[in-house]
Tab-separated table of C-alpha atoms and ligand atoms in Angstrom:
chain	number	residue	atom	x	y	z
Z	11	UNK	CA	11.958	-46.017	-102.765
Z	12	UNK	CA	13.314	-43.779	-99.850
Z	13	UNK	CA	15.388	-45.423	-97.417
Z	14	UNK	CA	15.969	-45.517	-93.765
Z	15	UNK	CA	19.786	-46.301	-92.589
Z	16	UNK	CA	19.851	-47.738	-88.672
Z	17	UNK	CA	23.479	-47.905	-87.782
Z	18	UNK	CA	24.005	-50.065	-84.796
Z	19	UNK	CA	27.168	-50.105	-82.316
Z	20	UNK	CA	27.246	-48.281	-78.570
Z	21	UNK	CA	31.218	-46.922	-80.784
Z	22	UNK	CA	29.059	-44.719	-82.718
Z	23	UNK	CA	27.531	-43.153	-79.675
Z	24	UNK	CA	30.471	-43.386	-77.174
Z	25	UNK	CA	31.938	-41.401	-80.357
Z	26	UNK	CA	35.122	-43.835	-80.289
Z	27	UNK	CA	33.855	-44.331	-84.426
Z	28	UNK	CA	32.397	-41.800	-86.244
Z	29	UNK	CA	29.305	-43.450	-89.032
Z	30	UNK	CA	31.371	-43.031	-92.033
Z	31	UNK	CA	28.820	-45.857	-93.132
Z	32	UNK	CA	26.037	-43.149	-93.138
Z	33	UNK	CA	27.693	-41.105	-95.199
Z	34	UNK	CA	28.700	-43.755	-97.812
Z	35	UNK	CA	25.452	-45.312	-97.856
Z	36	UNK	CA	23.722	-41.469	-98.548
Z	37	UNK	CA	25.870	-40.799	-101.283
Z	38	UNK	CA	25.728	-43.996	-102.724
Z	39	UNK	CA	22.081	-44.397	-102.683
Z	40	UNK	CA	20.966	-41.426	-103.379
Z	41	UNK	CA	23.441	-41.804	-106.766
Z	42	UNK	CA	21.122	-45.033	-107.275
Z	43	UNK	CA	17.769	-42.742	-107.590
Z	44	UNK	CA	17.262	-44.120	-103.410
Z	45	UNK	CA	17.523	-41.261	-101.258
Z	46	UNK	CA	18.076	-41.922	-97.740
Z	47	UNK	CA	15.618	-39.902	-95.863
Z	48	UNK	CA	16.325	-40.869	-92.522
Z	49	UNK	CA	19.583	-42.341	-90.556
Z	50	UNK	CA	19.631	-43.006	-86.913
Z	51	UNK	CA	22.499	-44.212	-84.322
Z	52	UNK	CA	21.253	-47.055	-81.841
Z	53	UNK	CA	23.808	-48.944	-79.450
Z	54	UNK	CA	24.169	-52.719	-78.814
Z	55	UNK	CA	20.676	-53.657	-77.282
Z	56	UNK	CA	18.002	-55.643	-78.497
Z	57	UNK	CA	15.266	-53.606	-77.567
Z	58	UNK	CA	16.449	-49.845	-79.121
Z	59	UNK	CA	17.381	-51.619	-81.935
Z	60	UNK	CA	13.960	-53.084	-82.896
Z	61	UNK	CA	12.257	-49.729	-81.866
Z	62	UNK	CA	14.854	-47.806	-83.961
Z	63	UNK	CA	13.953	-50.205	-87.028
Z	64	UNK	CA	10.172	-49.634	-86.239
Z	65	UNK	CA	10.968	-45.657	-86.534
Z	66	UNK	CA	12.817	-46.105	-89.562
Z	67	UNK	CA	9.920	-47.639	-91.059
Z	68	UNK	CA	7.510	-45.384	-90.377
Z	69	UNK	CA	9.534	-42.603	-92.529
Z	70	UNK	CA	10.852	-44.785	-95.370
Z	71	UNK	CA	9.759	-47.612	-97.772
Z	72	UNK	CA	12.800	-49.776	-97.422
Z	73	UNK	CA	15.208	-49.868	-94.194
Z	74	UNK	CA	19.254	-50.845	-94.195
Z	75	UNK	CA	20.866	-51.948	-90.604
Z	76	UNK	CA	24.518	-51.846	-90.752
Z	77	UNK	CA	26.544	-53.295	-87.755
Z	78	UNK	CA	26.044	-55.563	-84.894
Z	79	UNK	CA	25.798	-58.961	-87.052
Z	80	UNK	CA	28.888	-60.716	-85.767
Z	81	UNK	CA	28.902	-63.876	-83.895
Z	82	UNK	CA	30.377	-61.829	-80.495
Z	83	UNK	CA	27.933	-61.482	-77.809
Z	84	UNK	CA	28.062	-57.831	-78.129
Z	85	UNK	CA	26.404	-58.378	-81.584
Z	86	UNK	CA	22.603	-57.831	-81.330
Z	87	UNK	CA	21.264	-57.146	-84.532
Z	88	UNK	CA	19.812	-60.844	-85.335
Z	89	UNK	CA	18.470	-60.749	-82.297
Z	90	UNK	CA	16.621	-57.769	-82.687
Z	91	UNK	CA	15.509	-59.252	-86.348
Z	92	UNK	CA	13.820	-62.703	-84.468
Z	93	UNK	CA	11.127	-59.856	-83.341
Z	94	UNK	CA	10.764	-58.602	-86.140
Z	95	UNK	CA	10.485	-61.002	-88.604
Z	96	UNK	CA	9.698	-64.717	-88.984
Z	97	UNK	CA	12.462	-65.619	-91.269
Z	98	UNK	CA	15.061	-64.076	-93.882
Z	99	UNK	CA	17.332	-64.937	-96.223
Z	100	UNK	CA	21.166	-65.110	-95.838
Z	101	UNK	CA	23.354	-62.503	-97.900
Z	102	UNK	CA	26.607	-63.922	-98.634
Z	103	UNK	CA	29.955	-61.833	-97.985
Z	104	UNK	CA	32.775	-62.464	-99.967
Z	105	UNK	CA	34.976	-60.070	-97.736
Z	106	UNK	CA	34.490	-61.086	-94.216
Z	107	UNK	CA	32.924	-63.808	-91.756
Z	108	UNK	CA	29.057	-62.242	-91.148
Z	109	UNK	CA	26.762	-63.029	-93.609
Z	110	UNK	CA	23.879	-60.409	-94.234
Z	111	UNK	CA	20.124	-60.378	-94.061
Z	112	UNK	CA	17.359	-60.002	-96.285
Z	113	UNK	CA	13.501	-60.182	-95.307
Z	114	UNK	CA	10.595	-58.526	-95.040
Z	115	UNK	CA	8.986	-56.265	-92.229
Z	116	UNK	CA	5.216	-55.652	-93.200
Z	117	UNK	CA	5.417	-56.492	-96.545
Z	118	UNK	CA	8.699	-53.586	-96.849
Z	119	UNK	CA	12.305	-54.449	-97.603
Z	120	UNK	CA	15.015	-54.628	-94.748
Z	121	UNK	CA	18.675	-55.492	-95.586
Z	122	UNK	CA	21.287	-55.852	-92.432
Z	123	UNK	CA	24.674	-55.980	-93.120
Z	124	UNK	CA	28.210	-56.047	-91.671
Z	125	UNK	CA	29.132	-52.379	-89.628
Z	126	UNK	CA	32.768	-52.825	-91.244
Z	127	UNK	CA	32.654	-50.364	-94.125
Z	128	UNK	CA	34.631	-52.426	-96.815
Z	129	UNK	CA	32.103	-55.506	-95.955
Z	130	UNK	CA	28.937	-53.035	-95.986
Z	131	UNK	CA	30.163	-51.456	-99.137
Z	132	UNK	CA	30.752	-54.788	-101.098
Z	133	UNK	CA	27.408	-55.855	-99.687
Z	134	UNK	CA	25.256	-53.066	-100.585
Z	135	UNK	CA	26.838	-52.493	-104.250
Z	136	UNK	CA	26.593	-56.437	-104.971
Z	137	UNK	CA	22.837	-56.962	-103.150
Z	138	UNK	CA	20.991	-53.975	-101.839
Z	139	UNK	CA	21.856	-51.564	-104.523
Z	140	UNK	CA	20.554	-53.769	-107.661
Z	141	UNK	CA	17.670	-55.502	-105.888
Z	142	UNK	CA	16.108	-52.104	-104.432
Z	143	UNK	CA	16.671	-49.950	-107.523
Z	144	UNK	CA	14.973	-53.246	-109.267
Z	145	UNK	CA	11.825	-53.217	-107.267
Z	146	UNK	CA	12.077	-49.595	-107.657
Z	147	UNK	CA	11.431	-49.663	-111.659
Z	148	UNK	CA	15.206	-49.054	-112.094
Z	149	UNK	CA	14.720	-44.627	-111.010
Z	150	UNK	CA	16.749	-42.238	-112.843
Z	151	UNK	CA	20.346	-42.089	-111.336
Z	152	UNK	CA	20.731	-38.695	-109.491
Z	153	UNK	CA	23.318	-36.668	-110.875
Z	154	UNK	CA	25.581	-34.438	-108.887
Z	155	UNK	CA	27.676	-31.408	-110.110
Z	156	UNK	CA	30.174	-28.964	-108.374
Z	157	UNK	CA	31.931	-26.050	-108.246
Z	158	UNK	CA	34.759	-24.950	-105.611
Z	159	UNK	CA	35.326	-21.411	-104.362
Z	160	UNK	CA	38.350	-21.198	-102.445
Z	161	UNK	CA	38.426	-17.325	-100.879
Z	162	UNK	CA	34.845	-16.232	-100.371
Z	163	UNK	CA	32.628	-16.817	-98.196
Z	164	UNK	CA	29.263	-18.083	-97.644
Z	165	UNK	CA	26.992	-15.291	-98.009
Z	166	UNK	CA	29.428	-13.233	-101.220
Z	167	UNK	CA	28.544	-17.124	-102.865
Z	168	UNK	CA	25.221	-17.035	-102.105
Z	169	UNK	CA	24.910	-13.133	-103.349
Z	170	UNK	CA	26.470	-14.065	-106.877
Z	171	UNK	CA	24.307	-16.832	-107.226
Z	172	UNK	CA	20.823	-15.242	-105.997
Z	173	UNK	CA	19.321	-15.050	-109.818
Z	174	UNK	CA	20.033	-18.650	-110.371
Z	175	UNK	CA	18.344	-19.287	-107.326
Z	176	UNK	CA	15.488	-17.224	-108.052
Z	177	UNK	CA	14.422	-19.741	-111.001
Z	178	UNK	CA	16.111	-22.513	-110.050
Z	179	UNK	CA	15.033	-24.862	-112.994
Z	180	UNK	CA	12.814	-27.353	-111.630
Z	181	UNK	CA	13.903	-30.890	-110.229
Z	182	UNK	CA	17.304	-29.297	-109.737
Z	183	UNK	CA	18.649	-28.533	-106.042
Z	184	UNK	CA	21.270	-25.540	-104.662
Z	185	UNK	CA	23.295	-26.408	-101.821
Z	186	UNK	CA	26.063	-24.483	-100.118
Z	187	UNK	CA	28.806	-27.122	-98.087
Z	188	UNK	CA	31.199	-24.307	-96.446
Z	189	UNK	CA	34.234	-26.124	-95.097
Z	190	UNK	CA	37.000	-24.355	-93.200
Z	191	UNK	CA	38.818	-23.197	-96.698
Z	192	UNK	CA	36.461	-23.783	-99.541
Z	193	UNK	CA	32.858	-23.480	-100.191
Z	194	UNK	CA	31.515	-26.605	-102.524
Z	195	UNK	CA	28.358	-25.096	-104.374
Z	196	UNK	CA	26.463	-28.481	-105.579
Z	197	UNK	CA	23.822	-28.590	-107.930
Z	198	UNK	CA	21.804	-31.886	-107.774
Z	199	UNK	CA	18.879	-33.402	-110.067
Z	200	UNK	CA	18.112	-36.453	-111.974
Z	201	UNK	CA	17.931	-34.707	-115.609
Z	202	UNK	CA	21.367	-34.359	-116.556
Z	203	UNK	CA	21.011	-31.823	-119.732
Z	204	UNK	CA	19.203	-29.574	-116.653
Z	205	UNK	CA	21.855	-29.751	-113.880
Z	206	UNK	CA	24.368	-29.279	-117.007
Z	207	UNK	CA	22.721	-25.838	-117.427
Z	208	UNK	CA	22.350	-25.061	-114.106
Z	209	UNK	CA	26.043	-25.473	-113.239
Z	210	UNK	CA	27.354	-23.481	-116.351
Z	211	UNK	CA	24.537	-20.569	-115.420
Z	212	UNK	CA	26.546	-21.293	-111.671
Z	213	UNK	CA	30.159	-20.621	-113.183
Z	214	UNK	CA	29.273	-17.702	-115.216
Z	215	UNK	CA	27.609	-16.034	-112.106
Z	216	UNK	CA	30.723	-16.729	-110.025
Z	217	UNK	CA	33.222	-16.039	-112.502
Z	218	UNK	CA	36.919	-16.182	-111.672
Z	219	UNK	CA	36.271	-17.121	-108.173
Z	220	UNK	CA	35.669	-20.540	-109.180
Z	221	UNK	CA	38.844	-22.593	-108.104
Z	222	UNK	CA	37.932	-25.999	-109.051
Z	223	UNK	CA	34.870	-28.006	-110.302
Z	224	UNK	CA	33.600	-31.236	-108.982
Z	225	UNK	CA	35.979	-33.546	-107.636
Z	226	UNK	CA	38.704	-31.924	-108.564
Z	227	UNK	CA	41.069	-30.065	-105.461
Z	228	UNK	CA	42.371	-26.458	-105.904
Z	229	UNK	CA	45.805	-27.828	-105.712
Z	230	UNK	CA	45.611	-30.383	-107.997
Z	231	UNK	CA	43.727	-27.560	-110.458
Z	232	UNK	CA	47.094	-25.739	-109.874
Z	233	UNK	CA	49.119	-28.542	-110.369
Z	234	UNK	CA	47.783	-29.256	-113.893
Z	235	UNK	CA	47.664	-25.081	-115.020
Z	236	UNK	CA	51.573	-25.506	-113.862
Z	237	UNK	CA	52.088	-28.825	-115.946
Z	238	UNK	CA	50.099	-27.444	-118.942
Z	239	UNK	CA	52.772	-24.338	-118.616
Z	240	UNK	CA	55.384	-27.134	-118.750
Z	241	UNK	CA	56.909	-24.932	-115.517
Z	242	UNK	CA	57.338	-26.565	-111.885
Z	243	UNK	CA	57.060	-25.437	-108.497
Z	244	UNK	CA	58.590	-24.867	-105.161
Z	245	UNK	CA	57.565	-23.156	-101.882
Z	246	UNK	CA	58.515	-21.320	-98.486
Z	247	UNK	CA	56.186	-21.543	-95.580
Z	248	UNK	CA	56.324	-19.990	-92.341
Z	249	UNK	CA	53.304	-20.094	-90.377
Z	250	UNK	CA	51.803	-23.264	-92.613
Z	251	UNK	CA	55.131	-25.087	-91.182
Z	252	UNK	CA	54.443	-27.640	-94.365
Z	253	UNK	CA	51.175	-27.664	-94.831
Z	254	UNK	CA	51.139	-25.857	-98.189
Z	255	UNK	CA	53.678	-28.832	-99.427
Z	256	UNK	CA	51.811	-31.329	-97.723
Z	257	UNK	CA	48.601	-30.452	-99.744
Z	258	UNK	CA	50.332	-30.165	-103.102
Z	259	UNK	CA	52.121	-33.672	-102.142
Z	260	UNK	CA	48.455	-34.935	-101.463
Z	261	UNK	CA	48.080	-34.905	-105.899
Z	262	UNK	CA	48.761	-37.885	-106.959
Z	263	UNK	CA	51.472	-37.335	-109.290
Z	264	UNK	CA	52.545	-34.395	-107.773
Z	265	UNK	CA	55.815	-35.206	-108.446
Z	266	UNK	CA	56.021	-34.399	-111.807
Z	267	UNK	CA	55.767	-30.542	-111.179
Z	268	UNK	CA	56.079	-30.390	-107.503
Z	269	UNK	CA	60.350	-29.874	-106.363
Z	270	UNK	CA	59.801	-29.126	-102.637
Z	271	UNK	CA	59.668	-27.104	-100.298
Z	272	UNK	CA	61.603	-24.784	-97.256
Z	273	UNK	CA	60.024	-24.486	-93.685
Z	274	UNK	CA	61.486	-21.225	-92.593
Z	275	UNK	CA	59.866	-20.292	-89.371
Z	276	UNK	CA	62.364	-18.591	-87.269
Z	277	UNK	CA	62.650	-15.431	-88.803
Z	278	UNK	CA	66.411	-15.758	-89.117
Z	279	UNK	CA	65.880	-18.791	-91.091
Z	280	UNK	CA	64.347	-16.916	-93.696
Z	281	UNK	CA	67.453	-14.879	-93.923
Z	282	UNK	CA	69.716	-18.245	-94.165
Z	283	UNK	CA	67.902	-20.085	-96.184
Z	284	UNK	CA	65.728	-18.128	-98.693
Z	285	UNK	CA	67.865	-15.255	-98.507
Z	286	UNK	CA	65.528	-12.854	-97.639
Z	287	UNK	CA	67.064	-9.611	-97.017
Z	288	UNK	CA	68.217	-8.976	-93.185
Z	289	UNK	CA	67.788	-5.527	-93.062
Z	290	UNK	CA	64.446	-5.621	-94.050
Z	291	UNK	CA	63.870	-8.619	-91.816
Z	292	UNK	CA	65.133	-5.870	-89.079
Z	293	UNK	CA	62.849	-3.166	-90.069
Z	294	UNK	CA	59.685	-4.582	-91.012
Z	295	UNK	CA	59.960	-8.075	-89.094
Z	296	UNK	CA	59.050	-11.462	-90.896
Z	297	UNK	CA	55.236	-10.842	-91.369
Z	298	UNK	CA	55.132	-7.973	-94.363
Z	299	UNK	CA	54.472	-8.458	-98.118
Z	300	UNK	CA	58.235	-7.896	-99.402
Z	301	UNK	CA	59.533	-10.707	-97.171
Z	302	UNK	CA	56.507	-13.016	-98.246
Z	303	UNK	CA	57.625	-12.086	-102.047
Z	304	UNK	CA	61.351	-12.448	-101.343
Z	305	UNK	CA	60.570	-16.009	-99.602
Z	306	UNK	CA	58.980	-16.713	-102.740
Z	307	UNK	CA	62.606	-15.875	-104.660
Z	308	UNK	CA	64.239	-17.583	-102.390
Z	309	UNK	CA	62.217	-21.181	-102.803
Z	310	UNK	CA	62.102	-20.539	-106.487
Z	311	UNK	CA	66.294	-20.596	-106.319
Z	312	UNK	CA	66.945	-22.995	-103.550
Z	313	UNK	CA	65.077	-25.863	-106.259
Z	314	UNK	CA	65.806	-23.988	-109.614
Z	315	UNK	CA	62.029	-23.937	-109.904
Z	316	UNK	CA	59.655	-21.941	-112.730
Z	317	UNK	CA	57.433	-20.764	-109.773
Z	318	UNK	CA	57.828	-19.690	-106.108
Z	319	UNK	CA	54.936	-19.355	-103.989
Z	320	UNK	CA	55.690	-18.266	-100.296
Z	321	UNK	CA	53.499	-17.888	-96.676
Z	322	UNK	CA	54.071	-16.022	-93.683
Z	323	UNK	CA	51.698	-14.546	-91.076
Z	324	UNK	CA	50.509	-14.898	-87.636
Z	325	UNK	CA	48.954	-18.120	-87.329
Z	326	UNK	CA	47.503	-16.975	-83.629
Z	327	UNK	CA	45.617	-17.369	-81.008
Z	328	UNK	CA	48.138	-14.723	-79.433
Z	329	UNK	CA	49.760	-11.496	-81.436
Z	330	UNK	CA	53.194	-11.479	-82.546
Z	331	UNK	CA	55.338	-8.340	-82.037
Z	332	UNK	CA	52.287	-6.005	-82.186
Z	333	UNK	CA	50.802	-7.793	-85.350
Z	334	UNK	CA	47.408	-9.737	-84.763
Z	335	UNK	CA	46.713	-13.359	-85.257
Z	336	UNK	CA	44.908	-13.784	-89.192
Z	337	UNK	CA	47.366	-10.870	-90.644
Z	338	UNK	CA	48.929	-13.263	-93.427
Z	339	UNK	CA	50.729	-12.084	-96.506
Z	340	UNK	CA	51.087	-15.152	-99.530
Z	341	UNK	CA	53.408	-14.363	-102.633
Z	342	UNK	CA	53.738	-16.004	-106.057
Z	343	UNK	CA	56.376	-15.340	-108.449
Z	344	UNK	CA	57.617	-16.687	-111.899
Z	345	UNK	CA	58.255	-15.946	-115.183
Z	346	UNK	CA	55.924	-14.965	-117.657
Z	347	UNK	CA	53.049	-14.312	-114.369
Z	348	UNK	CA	52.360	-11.228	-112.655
Z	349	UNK	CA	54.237	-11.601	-109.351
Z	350	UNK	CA	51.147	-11.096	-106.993
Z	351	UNK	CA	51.081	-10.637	-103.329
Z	352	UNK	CA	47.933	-11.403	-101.533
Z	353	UNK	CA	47.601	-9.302	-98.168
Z	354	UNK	CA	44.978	-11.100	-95.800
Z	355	UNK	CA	43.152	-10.525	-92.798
Z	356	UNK	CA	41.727	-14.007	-91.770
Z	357	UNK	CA	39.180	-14.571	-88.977
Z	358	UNK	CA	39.571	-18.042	-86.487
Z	359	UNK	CA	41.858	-20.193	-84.706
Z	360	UNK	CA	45.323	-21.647	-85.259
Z	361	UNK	CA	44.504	-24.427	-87.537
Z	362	UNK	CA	41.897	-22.682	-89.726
Z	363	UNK	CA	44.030	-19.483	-90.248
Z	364	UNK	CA	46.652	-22.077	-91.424
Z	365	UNK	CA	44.365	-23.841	-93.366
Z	366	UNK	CA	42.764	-20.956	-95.385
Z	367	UNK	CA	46.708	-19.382	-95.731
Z	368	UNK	CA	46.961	-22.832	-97.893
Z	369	UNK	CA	43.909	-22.085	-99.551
Z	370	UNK	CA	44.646	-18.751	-100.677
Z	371	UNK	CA	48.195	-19.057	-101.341
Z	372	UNK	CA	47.061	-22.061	-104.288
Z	373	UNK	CA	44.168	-19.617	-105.440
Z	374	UNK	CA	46.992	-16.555	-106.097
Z	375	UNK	CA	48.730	-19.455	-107.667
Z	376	UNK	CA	45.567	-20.298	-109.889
Z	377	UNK	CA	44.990	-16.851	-110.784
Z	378	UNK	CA	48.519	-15.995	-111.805
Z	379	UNK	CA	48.399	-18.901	-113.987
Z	380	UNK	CA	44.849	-18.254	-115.297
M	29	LIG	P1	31.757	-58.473	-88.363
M	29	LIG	O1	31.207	-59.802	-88.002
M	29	LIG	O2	32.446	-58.493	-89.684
M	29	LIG	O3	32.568	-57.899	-87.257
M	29	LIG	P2	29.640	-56.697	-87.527
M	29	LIG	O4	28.353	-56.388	-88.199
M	29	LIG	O5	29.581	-57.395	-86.239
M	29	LIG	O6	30.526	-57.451	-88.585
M	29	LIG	P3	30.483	-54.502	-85.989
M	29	LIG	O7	31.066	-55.370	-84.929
M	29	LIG	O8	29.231	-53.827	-85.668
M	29	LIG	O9	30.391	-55.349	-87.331
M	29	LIG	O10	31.534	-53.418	-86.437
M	29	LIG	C1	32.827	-53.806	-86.839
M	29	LIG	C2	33.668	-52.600	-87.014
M	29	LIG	O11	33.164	-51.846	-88.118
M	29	LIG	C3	33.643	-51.617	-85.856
M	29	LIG	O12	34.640	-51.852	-84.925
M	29	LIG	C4	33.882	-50.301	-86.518
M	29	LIG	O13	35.272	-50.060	-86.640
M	29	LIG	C5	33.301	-50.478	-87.884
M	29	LIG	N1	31.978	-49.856	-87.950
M	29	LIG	C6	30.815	-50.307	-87.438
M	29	LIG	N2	29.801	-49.509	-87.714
M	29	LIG	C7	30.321	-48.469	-88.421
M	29	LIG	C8	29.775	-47.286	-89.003
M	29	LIG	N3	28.458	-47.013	-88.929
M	29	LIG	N4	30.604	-46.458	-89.657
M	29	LIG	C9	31.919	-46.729	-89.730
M	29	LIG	N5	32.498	-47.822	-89.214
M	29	LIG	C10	31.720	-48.698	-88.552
M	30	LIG	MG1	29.395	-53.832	-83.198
């Protein structure tokens, strides 16, 4: 059974909401063995929304209509079902006022329910979920397997990985999902035992550039190498002005090896408070690998921490004293690891410079621990 989303609302064009119901209902379905194949945006009218559900037929066997069922006169969708079909049966909804819909459209499935996303989800889990995957012979489950690379990019992942991809075992899919500091490599399929090998064949070919596997986050990888070394950590940021902690912080449980952290921006700062050495602060300024490593020292002591793990850099868009935006130096050291530096020339704006500082700053971390 492949499946046809219509999400209705003039928010989701107007942009004011973005379809977060797409992309739970495409994970979620496909998980069930029913892929979505198609998912289209229409806006509050009567007539787009009964052409849009005549579209969504033609490409899929079953189609779900999310939003627009309300009892508000903005709400259309029922409206737009009179056309298309004679008469339906009522969903209920434990979790909110609108009922859904169930009926047929030429002898094919169409479910509406409620556009808000904990109503939808309860909806679709509780009725659409079991009774398509029913009248679908019960399909195999898809099963979905990752692994996270934190410092290379798109084309060095695809590179490693091009004899896996050359006999790709069949029934499994390779997919690349670059974000702004990670690339996700996910290997898809409905026989486990064959993803299984896929994904191992996946690791081995990427080796220790692998900073986390499925759901898992770097940091919270990190978190657990630290807890397993029964150490803790704390950190110095300059030009992630938090972020760093605020990513660690994002673990839960955190806390238990996470003591805090020092936002030392102005250079004198890192003088005062992580005692960085001024007259090296004088000669080489604040962006340079010593100062990153004594920053590191410095946030170590200030919280009587294992490990220290420091950023500074040039977050951009303009140069600072005669050093260009992306040139970022990270630091990690502790007992017992090799006290690395990582010097780094990053490429894009403000926020993604900052962003992939994070990124590489946990993946030292990682490796030191590894
Ligand atoms: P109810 O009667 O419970 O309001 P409804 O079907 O009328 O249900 P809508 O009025 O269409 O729901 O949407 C309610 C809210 O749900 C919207 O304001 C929006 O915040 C959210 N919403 C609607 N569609 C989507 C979507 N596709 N993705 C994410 N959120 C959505
Ligand atoms: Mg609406």
């Amino acid at each position: 059974v492949r499946v046809a989303v219509v999400a209705v609302g003039d928010e989701l064009l107007l942009g004011d909401v973005v379809n977060t119901n797409l992309a739970w209902l495409g994970e979620t379905l496909a998980a069930a063995g029913l892929p979505v194949v198609l998912g289209v945006e229409v806006g509050d009218d009567v007539d787009p929304i009964v052409a849009a559900v005549r579209t969504a037929f033609e490409a899929a066997d079953a189609v779900v209509v999310s939003g627009g069922l309300g009892p508000t006169s903005d709400d259309r969708t029922l409206l737009a079902l009179q056309q298309l079909a004679p008469r339906w049966t009522e969903l209920p909804n434990p979790v909110g006022t609108a009922p859904g819909v169930r009926t047929d459209v030429a002898g094919r499935p169409l479910f509406a329910v409620p556009g808000v996303p904990g109503e939808l989800r309860r909806m679709v889990t509780d009725h659409v979920v079991p009774w398509l995957r029913d009248r679908a012979g019960a399909p195999p489950a898809l099963v979905t397997r990752q692994l996270r690379v934190a410092v290379l990019g798109e084309p060095e992942v695809a590179a490693r990985l091009a004899p896996l991809e050359a006999d790709l075992p069949d029934g499994v899919r390779l997919a690349y999902l670059a974000g702004t500091a990670e690339i996700r490599v996910r290997l898809s399929g409905t026989d486990p035992a064959t993803v299984r090998a896929a994904w191992d064949r996946a690791a081995a070919l990427l080796g220790d550039v692998v900073a986390a596997a499925d759901d898992e986050s770097l940091a919270a990888r990190v978190l657990g190498l630290l807890a397993a070394r029964s150490t803790d950590l704390a950190v110095a940021e300059s030009l992630t002005g938090g972020l760093l902690a605020a990513t660690l912080v994002d673990v839960p449980g955190a806390s238990t090896v996470f003591r805090g952290g020092v936002v030392a921006y102005a250079t004198p700062a890192k003088h005062a408070l992580l005692g960085v050495d001024p007259e090296l602060l004088a000669r080489v300024g604040p962006v340079d690998a010593e100062v990153a490593r004594q920053m590191a020292l410095g946030a170590r002591s200030a919280f009587g921490a294992g490990v220290g793990v420091a950023t500074t850099g040039v977050a951009g868009p303009d140069p600072q004293d005669g050093v260009a935006p992306g040139t970022v130096h990270v630091a990690v050291v502790g007992p017992g690891l090799h006290s690395a530096v990582g010097s780094l020339s990053l490429a894009g704006g403000r926020s993604q410079i900052r962003a992939q500082t994070v990124a590489h700053a946990l993946d030292l971390l990682r490796r030191a621990l590894g």
